[in-house]
JSON list of C-alpha atoms and ligand atoms in Angstrom, two decimals:
[
{"chain": "A", "resi": 1, "resn": "MET", "atom": "CA", "xyz": [25.79, 11.15, 8.54]},
{"chain": "A", "resi": 2, "resn": "PRO", "atom": "CA", "xyz": [27.41, 8.83, 6.20]},
{"chain": "A", "resi": 3, "resn": "GLU", "atom": "CA", "xyz": [25.53, 6.13, 4.35]},
{"chain": "A", "resi": 4, "resn": "PRO", "atom": "CA", "xyz": [25.84, 2.54, 5.59]},
{"chain": "A", "resi": 5, "resn": "ALA", "atom": "CA", "xyz": [28.17, 0.47, 3.53]},
{"chain": "A", "resi": 6, "resn": "LEU", "atom": "CA", "xyz": [26.28, -0.61, 0.42]},
{"chain": "A", "resi": 7, "resn": "PRO", "atom": "CA", "xyz": [26.45, -4.19, -0.79]},
{"chain": "A", "resi": 8, "resn": "GLN", "atom": "CA", "xyz": [26.04, -2.90, -4.30]},
{"chain": "A", "resi": 9, "resn": "PRO", "atom": "CA", "xyz": [28.31, -0.02, -5.46]},
{"chain": "A", "resi": 10, "resn": "GLY", "atom": "CA", "xyz": [26.16, 0.45, -8.65]},
{"chain": "A", "resi": 11, "resn": "LEU", "atom": "CA", "xyz": [23.66, 2.84, -6.89]},
{"chain": "A", "resi": 12, "resn": "ARG", "atom": "CA", "xyz": [23.84, 6.48, -8.15]},
{"chain": "A", "resi": 13, "resn": "GLN", "atom": "CA", "xyz": [22.71, 9.26, -5.61]},
{"chain": "A", "resi": 14, "resn": "LEU", "atom": "CA", "xyz": [19.75, 11.30, -7.20]},
{"chain": "A", "resi": 15, "resn": "TYR", "atom": "CA", "xyz": [18.86, 13.19, -3.84]},
{"chain": "A", "resi": 16, "resn": "SER", "atom": "CA", "xyz": [20.97, 13.53, -0.74]},
{"chain": "A", "resi": 17, "resn": "GLN", "atom": "CA", "xyz": [19.71, 13.27, 2.80]},
{"chain": "A", "resi": 18, "resn": "GLN", "atom": "CA", "xyz": [20.00, 17.01, 3.14]},
{"chain": "A", "resi": 19, "resn": "GLN", "atom": "CA", "xyz": [18.07, 17.71, -0.21]},
{"chain": "A", "resi": 20, "resn": "ILE", "atom": "CA", "xyz": [15.27, 15.44, 0.99]},
{"chain": "A", "resi": 21, "resn": "ALA", "atom": "CA", "xyz": [15.12, 16.97, 4.42]},
{"chain": "A", "resi": 22, "resn": "ALA", "atom": "CA", "xyz": [14.90, 20.49, 3.02]},
{"chain": "A", "resi": 23, "resn": "ARG", "atom": "CA", "xyz": [12.17, 19.59, 0.62]},
{"chain": "A", "resi": 24, "resn": "VAL", "atom": "CA", "xyz": [10.17, 17.63, 3.27]},
{"chain": "A", "resi": 25, "resn": "GLN", "atom": "CA", "xyz": [10.37, 20.61, 5.56]},
{"chain": "A", "resi": 26, "resn": "GLU", "atom": "CA", "xyz": [8.75, 22.82, 2.71]},
{"chain": "A", "resi": 27, "resn": "LEU", "atom": "CA", "xyz": [6.04, 20.31, 2.36]},
{"chain": "A", "resi": 28, "resn": "GLY", "atom": "CA", "xyz": [5.44, 20.33, 5.92]},
{"chain": "A", "resi": 29, "resn": "SER", "atom": "CA", "xyz": [5.09, 24.00, 6.03]},
{"chain": "A", "resi": 30, "resn": "GLN", "atom": "CA", "xyz": [2.68, 23.97, 3.13]},
{"chain": "A", "resi": 31, "resn": "VAL", "atom": "CA", "xyz": [0.50, 21.48, 4.81]},
{"chain": "A", "resi": 32, "resn": "THR", "atom": "CA", "xyz": [0.55, 23.33, 8.22]},
{"chain": "A", "resi": 33, "resn": "ARG", "atom": "CA", "xyz": [-0.68, 26.54, 6.30]},
{"chain": "A", "resi": 34, "resn": "ASP", "atom": "CA", "xyz": [-3.26, 24.66, 4.28]},
{"chain": "A", "resi": 35, "resn": "PHE", "atom": "CA", "xyz": [-4.83, 23.07, 7.40]},
{"chain": "A", "resi": 36, "resn": "ALA", "atom": "CA", "xyz": [-4.04, 25.88, 9.90]},
{"chain": "A", "resi": 37, "resn": "GLY", "atom": "CA", "xyz": [-6.26, 25.29, 12.99]},
{"chain": "A", "resi": 38, "resn": "GLN", "atom": "CA", "xyz": [-7.49, 21.79, 12.00]},
{"chain": "A", "resi": 39, "resn": "THR", "atom": "CA", "xyz": [-6.72, 18.27, 12.69]},
{"chain": "A", "resi": 40, "resn": "LEU", "atom": "CA", "xyz": [-5.25, 15.82, 10.17]},
{"chain": "A", "resi": 41, "resn": "VAL", "atom": "CA", "xyz": [-4.86, 12.03, 9.64]},
{"chain": "A", "resi": 42, "resn": "LEU", "atom": "CA", "xyz": [-1.74, 11.32, 7.76]},
{"chain": "A", "resi": 43, "resn": "LEU", "atom": "CA", "xyz": [-2.57, 7.91, 5.98]},
{"chain": "A", "resi": 44, "resn": "GLY", "atom": "CA", "xyz": [0.37, 6.11, 4.97]},
{"chain": "A", "resi": 45, "resn": "VAL", "atom": "CA", "xyz": [0.83, 3.28, 2.35]},
{"chain": "A", "resi": 46, "resn": "LEU", "atom": "CA", "xyz": [2.91, 0.44, 3.58]},
{"chain": "A", "resi": 47, "resn": "LYS", "atom": "CA", "xyz": [5.74, -0.08, 3.46]},
{"chain": "A", "resi": 48, "resn": "GLY", "atom": "CA", "xyz": [7.45, 2.42, 1.07]},
{"chain": "A", "resi": 49, "resn": "ALA", "atom": "CA", "xyz": [5.84, 5.63, 2.47]},
{"chain": "A", "resi": 50, "resn": "CYS", "atom": "CA", "xyz": [7.02, 4.95, 6.19]},
{"chain": "A", "resi": 51, "resn": "VAL", "atom": "CA", "xyz": [10.21, 7.01, 6.18]},
{"chain": "A", "resi": 52, "resn": "PHE", "atom": "CA", "xyz": [8.67, 9.88, 4.26]},
{"chain": "A", "resi": 53, "resn": "LEU", "atom": "CA", "xyz": [5.49, 9.86, 6.56]},
{"chain": "A", "resi": 54, "resn": "ALA", "atom": "CA", "xyz": [7.89, 9.93, 9.62]},
{"chain": "A", "resi": 55, "resn": "ASP", "atom": "CA", "xyz": [9.72, 12.99, 8.45]},
{"chain": "A", "resi": 56, "resn": "LEU", "atom": "CA", "xyz": [6.79, 14.80, 6.98]},
{"chain": "A", "resi": 57, "resn": "ALA", "atom": "CA", "xyz": [4.67, 14.30, 10.18]},
{"chain": "A", "resi": 58, "resn": "ARG", "atom": "CA", "xyz": [7.38, 15.92, 12.17]},
{"chain": "A", "resi": 59, "resn": "ALA", "atom": "CA", "xyz": [7.53, 18.94, 9.76]},
{"chain": "A", "resi": 60, "resn": "ILE", "atom": "CA", "xyz": [3.74, 19.46, 10.25]},
{"chain": "A", "resi": 61, "resn": "ARG", "atom": "CA", "xyz": [2.85, 21.70, 13.23]},
{"chain": "A", "resi": 62, "resn": "LEU", "atom": "CA", "xyz": [-0.69, 20.52, 13.59]},
{"chain": "A", "resi": 63, "resn": "ASP", "atom": "CA", "xyz": [-2.60, 18.03, 15.72]},
{"chain": "A", "resi": 64, "resn": "ALA", "atom": "CA", "xyz": [-2.07, 14.84, 13.44]},
{"chain": "A", "resi": 65, "resn": "THR", "atom": "CA", "xyz": [-2.60, 11.09, 13.91]},
{"chain": "A", "resi": 66, "resn": "PHE", "atom": "CA", "xyz": [-1.25, 8.20, 11.82]},
{"chain": "A", "resi": 67, "resn": "ASP", "atom": "CA", "xyz": [-3.02, 5.51, 10.02]},
{"chain": "A", "resi": 68, "resn": "PHE", "atom": "CA", "xyz": [-1.90, 3.04, 7.44]},
{"chain": "A", "resi": 69, "resn": "LEU", "atom": "CA", "xyz": [-3.20, 1.16, 4.37]},
{"chain": "A", "resi": 70, "resn": "ALA", "atom": "CA", "xyz": [-1.20, -1.78, 2.80]},
{"chain": "A", "resi": 71, "resn": "VAL", "atom": "CA", "xyz": [-1.67, -2.91, -0.78]},
{"chain": "A", "resi": 72, "resn": "ALA", "atom": "CA", "xyz": [-0.16, -5.77, -2.70]},
{"chain": "A", "resi": 73, "resn": "SER", "atom": "CA", "xyz": [0.49, -5.84, -6.39]},
{"chain": "A", "resi": 74, "resn": "TYR", "atom": "CA", "xyz": [0.17, -9.06, -8.30]},
{"chain": "A", "resi": 75, "resn": "GLY", "atom": "CA", "xyz": [3.28, -8.12, -10.30]},
{"chain": "A", "resi": 76, "resn": "GLN", "atom": "CA", "xyz": [6.92, -9.05, -9.74]},
{"chain": "A", "resi": 77, "resn": "GLY", "atom": "CA", "xyz": [10.01, -7.31, -10.33]},
{"chain": "A", "resi": 78, "resn": "THR", "atom": "CA", "xyz": [10.57, -3.62, -10.48]},
{"chain": "A", "resi": 79, "resn": "TYR", "atom": "CA", "xyz": [7.23, -2.55, -11.85]},
{"chain": "A", "resi": 80, "resn": "SER", "atom": "CA", "xyz": [3.72, -3.38, -10.51]},
{"chain": "A", "resi": 81, "resn": "SER", "atom": "CA", "xyz": [1.34, -5.14, -12.87]},
{"chain": "A", "resi": 82, "resn": "GLY", "atom": "CA", "xyz": [-1.27, -2.55, -11.91]},
{"chain": "A", "resi": 83, "resn": "GLU", "atom": "CA", "xyz": [-3.66, -5.05, -10.47]},
{"chain": "A", "resi": 84, "resn": "VAL", "atom": "CA", "xyz": [-3.82, -4.09, -6.83]},
{"chain": "A", "resi": 85, "resn": "ARG", "atom": "CA", "xyz": [-5.35, -5.56, -3.79]},
{"chain": "A", "resi": 86, "resn": "LEU", "atom": "CA", "xyz": [-5.92, -3.96, -0.31]},
{"chain": "A", "resi": 87, "resn": "THR", "atom": "CA", "xyz": [-4.25, -6.20, 2.42]},
{"chain": "A", "resi": 88, "resn": "LYS", "atom": "CA", "xyz": [-4.73, -3.67, 5.29]},
{"chain": "A", "resi": 89, "resn": "ASP", "atom": "CA", "xyz": [-7.50, -1.05, 5.64]},
{"chain": "A", "resi": 90, "resn": "VAL", "atom": "CA", "xyz": [-7.65, 1.87, 8.11]},
{"chain": "A", "resi": 91, "resn": "ASP", "atom": "CA", "xyz": [-7.96, 1.36, 11.82]},
{"chain": "A", "resi": 92, "resn": "GLU", "atom": "CA", "xyz": [-9.76, 4.54, 12.63]},
{"chain": "A", "resi": 93, "resn": "SER", "atom": "CA", "xyz": [-12.86, 6.05, 11.08]},
{"chain": "A", "resi": 94, "resn": "LEU", "atom": "CA", "xyz": [-11.86, 8.67, 8.33]},
{"chain": "A", "resi": 95, "resn": "GLN", "atom": "CA", "xyz": [-15.58, 10.01, 8.29]},
{"chain": "A", "resi": 96, "resn": "ASP", "atom": "CA", "xyz": [-15.52, 13.90, 8.19]},
{"chain": "A", "resi": 97, "resn": "ARG", "atom": "CA", "xyz": [-11.69, 13.95, 8.77]},
{"chain": "A", "resi": 98, "resn": "ASN", "atom": "CA", "xyz": [-9.02, 15.76, 6.85]},
{"chain": "A", "resi": 99, "resn": "VAL", "atom": "CA", "xyz": [-7.06, 12.95, 5.24]},
{"chain": "A", "resi": 100, "resn": "ILE", "atom": "CA", "xyz": [-3.61, 13.19, 3.42]},
{"chain": "A", "resi": 101, "resn": "LEU", "atom": "CA", "xyz": [-2.76, 9.79, 1.80]},
{"chain": "A", "resi": 102, "resn": "VAL", "atom": "CA", "xyz": [1.05, 9.66, 2.01]},
{"chain": "A", "resi": 103, "resn": "GLU", "atom": "CA", "xyz": [2.70, 7.57, -0.65]},
{"chain": "A", "resi": 104, "resn": "ASP", "atom": "CA", "xyz": [6.43, 7.12, -1.83]},
{"chain": "A", "resi": 105, "resn": "ILE", "atom": "CA", "xyz": [6.00, 7.30, -5.55]},
{"chain": "A", "resi": 106, "resn": "LEU", "atom": "CA", "xyz": [3.21, 8.36, -7.95]},
{"chain": "A", "resi": 107, "resn": "ASP", "atom": "CA", "xyz": [4.22, 6.11, -10.97]},
{"chain": "A", "resi": 108, "resn": "THR", "atom": "CA", "xyz": [1.37, 4.70, -13.29]},
{"chain": "A", "resi": 109, "resn": "GLY", "atom": "CA", "xyz": [-1.21, 5.94, -10.90]},
{"chain": "A", "resi": 110, "resn": "LEU", "atom": "CA", "xyz": [-2.95, 2.72, -10.58]},
{"chain": "A", "resi": 111, "resn": "THR", "atom": "CA", "xyz": [-2.13, 2.18, -6.99]},
{"chain": "A", "resi": 112, "resn": "LEU", "atom": "CA", "xyz": [-3.25, 5.56, -5.95]},
{"chain": "A", "resi": 113, "resn": "SER", "atom": "CA", "xyz": [-6.29, 5.82, -8.04]},
{"chain": "A", "resi": 114, "resn": "TYR", "atom": "CA", "xyz": [-7.41, 2.47, -6.40]},
{"chain": "A", "resi": 115, "resn": "LEU", "atom": "CA", "xyz": [-6.76, 3.69, -3.03]},
{"chain": "A", "resi": 116, "resn": "ARG", "atom": "CA", "xyz": [-8.48, 7.02, -3.65]},
{"chain": "A", "resi": 117, "resn": "THR", "atom": "CA", "xyz": [-11.65, 5.08, -4.13]},
{"chain": "A", "resi": 118, "resn": "VAL", "atom": "CA", "xyz": [-10.94, 2.96, -0.95]},
{"chain": "A", "resi": 119, "resn": "VAL", "atom": "CA", "xyz": [-10.35, 6.27, 0.97]},
{"chain": "A", "resi": 120, "resn": "LEU", "atom": "CA", "xyz": [-13.27, 8.10, -0.43]},
{"chain": "A", "resi": 121, "resn": "ALA", "atom": "CA", "xyz": [-15.73, 5.28, 0.54]},
{"chain": "A", "resi": 122, "resn": "HIS", "atom": "CA", "xyz": [-14.82, 6.18, 4.14]},
{"chain": "A", "resi": 123, "resn": "HIS", "atom": "CA", "xyz": [-16.27, 9.73, 3.42]},
{"chain": "A", "resi": 124, "resn": "PRO", "atom": "CA", "xyz": [-13.40, 11.96, 4.63]},
{"chain": "A", "resi": 125, "resn": "ARG", "atom": "CA", "xyz": [-14.14, 15.74, 4.86]},
{"chain": "A", "resi": 126, "resn": "VAL", "atom": "CA", "xyz": [-10.99, 16.55, 2.73]},
{"chain": "A", "resi": 127, "resn": "PHE", "atom": "CA", "xyz": [-8.86, 14.13, 0.84]},
{"chain": "A", "resi": 128, "resn": "LYS", "atom": "CA", "xyz": [-5.35, 15.12, -0.48]},
{"chain": "A", "resi": 129, "resn": "ILE", "atom": "CA", "xyz": [-2.31, 13.16, -1.76]},
{"chain": "A", "resi": 130, "resn": "ALA", "atom": "CA", "xyz": [1.24, 13.62, -0.72]},
{"chain": "A", "resi": 131, "resn": "ALA", "atom": "CA", "xyz": [3.67, 11.82, -2.93]},
{"chain": "A", "resi": 132, "resn": "LEU", "atom": "CA", "xyz": [7.65, 12.18, -2.24]},
{"chain": "A", "resi": 133, "resn": "LEU", "atom": "CA", "xyz": [8.34, 11.48, -5.97]},
{"chain": "A", "resi": 134, "resn": "ASP", "atom": "CA", "xyz": [6.20, 11.89, -8.92]},
{"chain": "A", "resi": 135, "resn": "LYS", "atom": "CA", "xyz": [7.08, 10.07, -12.44]},
{"chain": "A", "resi": 136, "resn": "PRO", "atom": "CA", "xyz": [4.46, 11.72, -14.70]},
{"chain": "A", "resi": 137, "resn": "ASP", "atom": "CA", "xyz": [5.95, 10.16, -17.81]},
{"chain": "A", "resi": 138, "resn": "ARG", "atom": "CA", "xyz": [4.81, 6.77, -16.62]},
{"chain": "A", "resi": 139, "resn": "ARG", "atom": "CA", "xyz": [1.10, 7.75, -15.80]},
{"chain": "A", "resi": 140, "resn": "ARG", "atom": "CA", "xyz": [-1.54, 5.33, -17.24]},
{"chain": "A", "resi": 141, "resn": "VAL", "atom": "CA", "xyz": [-4.51, 6.84, -15.32]},
{"chain": "A", "resi": 142, "resn": "PRO", "atom": "CA", "xyz": [-5.41, 10.58, -14.69]},
{"chain": "A", "resi": 143, "resn": "ILE", "atom": "CA", "xyz": [-4.34, 11.22, -10.99]},
{"chain": "A", "resi": 144, "resn": "SER", "atom": "CA", "xyz": [-2.06, 13.88, -9.59]},
{"chain": "A", "resi": 145, "resn": "ALA", "atom": "CA", "xyz": [-0.86, 14.48, -6.10]},
{"chain": "A", "resi": 146, "resn": "ASP", "atom": "CA", "xyz": [-1.52, 17.78, -4.17]},
{"chain": "A", "resi": 147, "resn": "TYR", "atom": "CA", "xyz": [1.86, 17.77, -2.46]},
{"chain": "A", "resi": 148, "resn": "VAL", "atom": "CA", "xyz": [4.95, 16.51, -4.66]},
{"chain": "A", "resi": 149, "resn": "GLY", "atom": "CA", "xyz": [8.41, 16.27, -3.11]},
{"chain": "A", "resi": 150, "resn": "PHE", "atom": "CA", "xyz": [10.35, 15.88, -6.55]},
{"chain": "A", "resi": 151, "resn": "THR", "atom": "CA", "xyz": [9.36, 15.14, -10.08]},
{"chain": "A", "resi": 152, "resn": "ILE", "atom": "CA", "xyz": [11.67, 12.62, -11.74]},
{"chain": "A", "resi": 153, "resn": "PRO", "atom": "CA", "xyz": [11.87, 10.96, -15.03]},
{"chain": "A", "resi": 154, "resn": "ASP", "atom": "CA", "xyz": [11.00, 7.30, -15.84]},
{"chain": "A", "resi": 155, "resn": "GLN", "atom": "CA", "xyz": [13.84, 5.68, -13.77]},
{"chain": "A", "resi": 156, "resn": "PHE", "atom": "CA", "xyz": [13.78, 3.14, -10.95]},
{"chain": "A", "resi": 157, "resn": "VAL", "atom": "CA", "xyz": [14.77, 4.53, -7.52]},
{"chain": "A", "resi": 158, "resn": "VAL", "atom": "CA", "xyz": [15.51, 3.07, -4.11]},
{"chain": "A", "resi": 159, "resn": "GLY", "atom": "CA", "xyz": [16.34, 4.37, -0.65]},
{"chain": "A", "resi": 160, "resn": "TYR", "atom": "CA", "xyz": [14.26, 6.62, 1.89]},
{"chain": "A", "resi": 161, "resn": "GLY", "atom": "CA", "xyz": [11.72, 3.89, 2.25]},
{"chain": "A", "resi": 162, "resn": "MET", "atom": "CA", "xyz": [11.70, 2.62, -1.33]},
{"chain": "A", "resi": 163, "resn": "ASP", "atom": "CA", "xyz": [12.88, -0.72, -2.22]},
{"chain": "A", "resi": 164, "resn": "CYS", "atom": "CA", "xyz": [13.92, -3.23, -4.82]},
{"chain": "A", "resi": 165, "resn": "ALA", "atom": "CA", "xyz": [12.77, -6.67, -3.65]},
{"chain": "A", "resi": 166, "resn": "GLU", "atom": "CA", "xyz": [12.56, -5.31, -0.17]},
{"chain": "A", "resi": 167, "resn": "ARG", "atom": "CA", "xyz": [16.27, -4.01, -0.05]},
{"chain": "A", "resi": 168, "resn": "TYR", "atom": "CA", "xyz": [17.74, -0.30, 0.11]},
{"chain": "A", "resi": 169, "resn": "ARG", "atom": "CA", "xyz": [14.63, 1.03, 2.27]},
{"chain": "A", "resi": 170, "resn": "ASN", "atom": "CA", "xyz": [17.00, 2.29, 4.97]},
{"chain": "A", "resi": 171, "resn": "LEU", "atom": "CA", "xyz": [19.19, 4.26, 2.71]},
{"chain": "A", "resi": 172, "resn": "THR", "atom": "CA", "xyz": [19.12, 8.00, 3.78]},
{"chain": "A", "resi": 173, "resn": "GLY", "atom": "CA", "xyz": [19.31, 9.14, 0.27]},
{"chain": "A", "resi": 174, "resn": "ILE", "atom": "CA", "xyz": [17.41, 8.47, -2.90]},
{"chain": "A", "resi": 175, "resn": "TYR", "atom": "CA", "xyz": [19.49, 6.46, -5.41]},
{"chain": "A", "resi": 176, "resn": "LEU", "atom": "CA", "xyz": [19.02, 5.36, -9.15]},
{"chain": "A", "resi": 177, "resn": "LEU", "atom": "CA", "xyz": [19.27, 1.58, -9.44]},
{"chain": "A", "resi": 178, "resn": "GLY", "atom": "CA", "xyz": [21.62, 0.65, -12.32]},
{"chain": "A", "resi": 179, "resn": "GLU", "atom": "CA", "xyz": [20.82, -2.11, -14.71]},
{"chain": "B", "resi": 1, "resn": "IMP", "atom": "P1", "xyz": [1.88, 2.81, -9.49]},
{"chain": "B", "resi": 1, "resn": "IMP", "atom": "O1", "xyz": [0.47, 1.96, -9.18]},
{"chain": "B", "resi": 1, "resn": "IMP", "atom": "O2", "xyz": [2.41, 2.37, -10.72]},
{"chain": "B", "resi": 1, "resn": "IMP", "atom": "O3", "xyz": [1.57, 4.33, -9.48]},
{"chain": "B", "resi": 1, "resn": "IMP", "atom": "O4", "xyz": [2.93, 2.15, -8.44]},
{"chain": "B", "resi": 1, "resn": "IMP", "atom": "C1", "xyz": [3.12, 2.94, -7.48]},
{"chain": "B", "resi": 1, "resn": "IMP", "atom": "C2", "xyz": [3.99, 1.97, -6.53]},
{"chain": "B", "resi": 1, "resn": "IMP", "atom": "O5", "xyz": [4.94, 1.23, -7.43]},
{"chain": "B", "resi": 1, "resn": "IMP", "atom": "C3", "xyz": [4.77, 2.81, -5.66]},
{"chain": "B", "resi": 1, "resn": "IMP", "atom": "O6", "xyz": [4.10, 2.89, -4.39]},
{"chain": "B", "resi": 1, "resn": "IMP", "atom": "C4", "xyz": [6.08, 1.96, -5.39]},
{"chain": "B", "resi": 1, "resn": "IMP", "atom": "O7", "xyz": [5.87, 0.94, -4.39]},
{"chain": "B", "resi": 1, "resn": "IMP", "atom": "C5", "xyz": [6.30, 1.23, -6.69]},
{"chain": "B", "resi": 1, "resn": "IMP", "atom": "N1", "xyz": [7.28, 1.87, -7.57]},
{"chain": "B", "resi": 1, "resn": "IMP", "atom": "C6", "xyz": [7.10, 2.71, -8.59]},
{"chain": "B", "resi": 1, "resn": "IMP", "atom": "N2", "xyz": [8.13, 3.18, -9.08]},
{"chain": "B", "resi": 1, "resn": "IMP", "atom": "C7", "xyz": [9.19, 2.74, -8.20]},
{"chain": "B", "resi": 1, "resn": "IMP", "atom": "C8", "xyz": [10.57, 3.00, -8.04]},
{"chain": "B", "resi": 1, "resn": "IMP", "atom": "O8", "xyz": [11.19, 3.68, -8.92]},
{"chain": "B", "resi": 1, "resn": "IMP", "atom": "N3", "xyz": [11.33, 2.50, -7.09]},
{"chain": "B", "resi": 1, "resn": "IMP", "atom": "C9", "xyz": [10.54, 1.68, -6.07]},
{"chain": "B", "resi": 1, "resn": "IMP", "atom": "N4", "xyz": [9.19, 1.47, -6.11]},
{"chain": "B", "resi": 1, "resn": "IMP", "atom": "C10", "xyz": [8.65, 1.88, -7.15]},
{"chain": "B", "resi": 2, "resn": "MG", "atom": "MG1", "xyz": [4.87, 1.16, -2.57]}
]
């Protein structure tokens, strides 16, 4: 399927829809093997992880439910200030559940380390992190994801759920945002 017309021709494709789909299928198979015979809560971080969660969930052949967390960062522009605040907590109990926190990008790690504390306070049985993209060069706190789609250098990306000032989330591929 072709991309919708872009208002900004300066976007450069990093991963195509097909490349993402293939990788997400692999991650789904891995999760299915790791949690064979068990139930799962897929806990998405709004809004960036929605598209990834929707595809990953359908690549997992297990009894899985969805829940969502939302955070707001006090920063503006393309990078977060690192000061994060929870704006939506989970709806269902995570006590003794297998929880996979699903995030779009693991960047400085500040958001995910904050969310890890939030989720662990709900006393899950197992806690794992799935990040579609990992930018290890940007890390400021020690945290890693258990399931990573692609490891990328320190470049700002949009599409497949990821935004710049709320735009580009509906692009089917992942793009580098030019200066
Ligand atoms: P962290 O707290 O620095 O790890 O920030 C993670 C969050 O920053 C992600 O959930 C994204 O919302 C956002 N972010 C970091 N890098 C990018 C990017 O390249 N494009 C879009 N959003 C990004
Ligand atoms: Mg985000």
